[in-house]
Amino acid sequence: MLLAAELASHGVGTVLLEVRGDVSERPKANTLHARAVQCLARRGHLPGPETGSARGATGLPFHFAGLPGLVITAPDREPQPLLKYPQAQLERGFEERAQTAGARILRGHRVTEIAERDGGVRIEAEGPHGRGVRVEAQYVVGADGARSAVREQAAITTDTGPATVSALMGAVTLTDPGVLPDGWQHTARGWIVAKRDAGATPTCGHSTAGARIPAGTHRPPWRNCAGRSPGSPGGTSP
């Protein structure tokens, strides 16, 4: 969606084939860091710093992938180096800008075949209810993630390996909100991290990662939320 918005804003005729019917509301990334914030603000996708503001390059403590004790800064007169911005909200903003700029967004369409032709490429896709769609263009871009259909169809090789960490994430409602402190806690099955959104709804993540967070950088152990049944004392519900 970001690429479609950028291309269309430069007057490039753009068609986007997206397999999802709508933006997924499942909890995903919800924090943007300095360079991403800076670049998106400069491109107009995020609000920039207030005109004439000079907050200074103050360092902010943060963690990344469970690694604590990090500090991040941004130059003076740049946006804040850490911005809470859910991925779903970001995707909706990209899509709106893409459509406003003239991009054609075809949701519910799965790419099935890509073939080169003289001076361009032909894309075959399966739309809703099995209807076929053909798009002919000068270029095709594979901005379709780790399981890229474009990469596979174009025989572009990739070097991948098995996952080393298994994790679950979900939005939960606690019968007793005070039972789950924010931050990282050890469990017998790995670790758990909890944080609350603007509506005070905790986002609970659990991982079976073998490596432990360094001592002194986390809160006391807490039982894994996945081991509790919905409706039980301190339990979770969707």
XYZ file of C-alpha atoms in Angstrom:
238
model
C 0.000 0.000 0.000
C 2.884 2.366 0.778
C 4.523 1.675 -2.590
C 1.211 2.090 -4.411
C 0.684 5.444 -2.709
C 4.178 6.606 -3.639
C 3.939 5.505 -7.285
C 0.470 6.913 -7.811
C 1.460 10.228 -6.243
C 4.123 10.538 -8.971
C 1.563 9.959 -11.715
C 2.418 6.310 -12.344
C -0.611 4.215 -13.282
C -0.746 1.637 -10.492
C -2.825 -1.498 -9.897
C -2.450 -3.334 -6.589
C -3.582 -6.962 -6.208
C -4.127 -7.732 -2.522
C -5.228 -11.159 -1.331
C -6.777 -9.844 1.903
C -10.310 -8.549 1.701
C -9.661 -5.916 4.353
C -7.039 -4.664 6.790
C -6.321 -7.291 9.450
C -7.163 -6.138 12.974
C -5.003 -8.804 14.566
C -2.340 -7.286 16.824
C 0.892 -6.755 14.907
C 3.644 -4.157 15.051
C 2.586 -1.053 16.974
C 5.769 0.998 17.368
C 7.706 2.991 14.768
C 11.327 3.873 15.434
C 13.377 6.927 14.530
C 14.302 6.378 10.884
C 10.886 4.999 9.947
C 9.127 7.905 11.682
C 11.439 10.400 10.010
C 11.016 8.966 6.505
C 7.231 8.574 6.734
C 6.827 12.099 8.114
C 8.956 13.540 5.313
C 6.811 11.725 2.737
C 3.638 13.097 4.326
C 2.360 9.804 5.725
C 2.775 10.956 9.338
C 2.552 14.399 10.934
C 5.951 16.041 11.249
C 7.223 18.110 14.188
C 5.421 21.343 14.913
C 6.785 24.327 12.994
C 9.445 26.122 14.990
C 9.629 23.415 17.658
C 13.025 22.569 19.098
C 12.722 19.736 21.603
C 16.403 18.765 21.598
C 17.906 15.373 20.848
C 16.836 13.716 24.109
C 17.512 10.009 24.379
C 14.578 7.711 25.114
C 15.003 4.290 26.752
C 13.366 1.427 24.864
C 13.623 -2.270 24.081
C 13.665 -4.118 20.797
C 12.750 -7.798 20.454
C 13.106 -8.217 24.197
C 16.527 -6.588 24.374
C 16.335 -3.969 27.139
C 18.598 -1.100 28.097
C 18.671 0.561 24.655
C 18.545 4.308 24.047
C 17.251 5.946 20.882
C 17.562 9.584 19.837
C 16.543 11.779 16.931
C 18.084 15.084 15.797
C 16.576 18.349 16.893
C 13.564 19.484 14.829
C 12.823 15.908 13.777
C 9.763 13.878 14.855
C 9.863 11.980 18.118
C 12.106 8.908 17.753
C 9.445 6.506 19.093
C 5.848 6.604 17.922
C 3.043 4.274 19.010
C 1.160 3.661 15.762
C -0.640 0.317 15.228
C 0.113 -1.396 11.928
C -3.579 -1.594 11.006
C -3.918 2.184 11.328
C -0.800 2.683 9.227
C -2.076 0.324 6.510
C -5.435 2.116 6.326
C -3.630 5.435 5.925
C -1.447 4.083 3.109
C -4.484 2.656 1.309
C -6.441 5.899 1.558
C -3.511 7.902 0.193
C -2.990 5.389 -2.627
C -6.627 5.555 -3.710
C -6.714 9.351 -3.423
C -3.663 9.506 -5.699
C -5.434 7.338 -8.288
C -4.139 3.822 -7.568
C -6.553 0.990 -8.348
C -6.805 -1.346 -5.344
C -8.171 -4.828 -6.060
C -8.733 -6.627 -2.758
C -9.480 -10.320 -2.524
C -7.256 -11.089 -5.531
C -4.551 -13.767 -5.451
C -1.787 -13.754 -8.080
C -1.613 -17.124 -9.867
C 0.723 -16.508 -12.809
C 3.272 -13.952 -14.030
C 4.639 -14.044 -17.566
C 6.969 -11.733 -19.460
C 5.759 -10.305 -22.737
C 7.265 -7.851 -25.213
C 7.952 -4.641 -23.327
C 6.195 -5.702 -20.155
C 4.554 -8.385 -18.083
C 1.186 -10.144 -17.820
C -0.287 -10.987 -14.420
C -3.077 -13.513 -13.968
C -5.020 -13.413 -10.715
C -7.983 -15.135 -9.132
C -10.567 -12.731 -7.751
C -13.540 -13.181 -5.442
C -15.777 -16.157 -6.256
C -13.086 -17.578 -8.559
C -13.346 -14.888 -11.205
C -10.149 -14.476 -13.199
C -8.441 -11.128 -13.728
C -5.642 -10.260 -16.161
C -3.423 -7.212 -15.756
C -0.856 -6.144 -18.331
C 1.795 -3.653 -17.269
C 5.331 -2.493 -17.910
C 6.566 -3.701 -14.533
C 5.504 -5.932 -11.681
C 6.764 -5.365 -8.135
C 6.809 -8.131 -5.542
C 5.907 -6.199 -2.401
C 4.106 -9.266 -1.085
C 6.063 -10.406 1.922
C 8.052 -13.456 2.908
C 5.867 -15.898 0.951
C 6.073 -13.811 -2.200
C 4.095 -15.189 -5.130
C 5.890 -12.719 -7.394
C 9.307 -13.949 -6.311
C 8.276 -17.561 -6.790
C 6.774 -16.933 -10.221
C 9.830 -14.918 -11.305
C 12.206 -17.661 -10.038
C 14.021 -15.214 -7.751
C 15.961 -17.293 -5.240
C 15.937 -16.665 -1.515
C 17.958 -18.004 1.397
C 15.650 -18.932 4.276
C 15.861 -21.053 7.402
C 13.511 -22.518 9.988
C 12.063 -20.348 12.741
C 14.021 -20.164 15.990
C 11.252 -18.585 18.078
C 7.566 -19.451 18.316
C 5.291 -16.655 19.520
C 1.612 -15.827 19.933
C 0.061 -12.370 20.210
C -3.492 -11.307 20.930
C -5.735 -8.562 22.274
C -7.245 -9.680 25.563
C -9.667 -8.405 28.178
C -8.741 -9.241 31.751
C -11.360 -9.840 34.439
C -8.830 -8.324 36.845
C -6.661 -5.804 34.941
C -4.340 -5.396 37.903
C -3.191 -9.024 37.805
C -1.017 -8.445 34.734
C 1.721 -5.828 35.073
C 3.076 -4.126 31.986
C 6.452 -5.214 30.674
C 8.369 -8.462 30.347
C 8.072 -11.404 32.744
C 9.641 -14.851 32.755
C 7.472 -17.954 32.748
C 8.270 -21.637 32.899
C 7.481 -21.827 29.171
C 9.479 -18.838 27.913
C 8.496 -15.217 28.400
C 5.426 -13.026 28.275
C 5.096 -9.322 27.523
C 2.052 -7.167 28.147
C 1.255 -3.578 27.179
C -1.957 -1.609 27.040
C -3.357 0.297 24.090
C -5.145 3.639 24.238
C -8.315 1.888 25.387
C -6.423 0.113 28.207
C -6.801 -3.239 26.417
C -3.713 -5.365 27.092
C -1.825 -6.894 24.195
C -0.463 -10.163 25.476
C 2.395 -11.932 23.745
C 3.948 -15.280 24.644
C 7.058 -16.891 23.233
C 8.837 -20.196 23.650
C 12.225 -18.585 23.011
C 15.009 -20.424 24.776
C 17.181 -17.386 25.542
C 16.329 -15.572 28.769
C 16.192 -11.832 29.234
C 19.199 -10.656 31.323
C 18.602 -10.653 35.060
C 17.549 -7.350 36.571
C 15.837 -6.091 33.416
C 12.393 -7.617 33.915
C 9.604 -7.916 36.433
C 8.908 -10.959 38.627
C 7.694 -14.118 36.868
C 4.017 -14.296 35.984
C 2.014 -17.256 34.826
C 1.533 -17.547 31.108
C -1.835 -16.084 30.036
C -2.219 -18.900 27.492
C -2.533 -21.338 30.397
C -5.645 -19.696 31.809
C -9.161 -20.356 30.715
C -11.507 -17.520 29.647
C -13.643 -16.286 32.504
C -11.458 -17.781 35.212
C -10.080 -15.477 37.939
C -7.465 -13.359 36.241
C -8.223 -15.129 32.994
C -8.531 -13.754 29.493
C -11.289 -13.474 26.938
C -11.204 -12.422 23.284
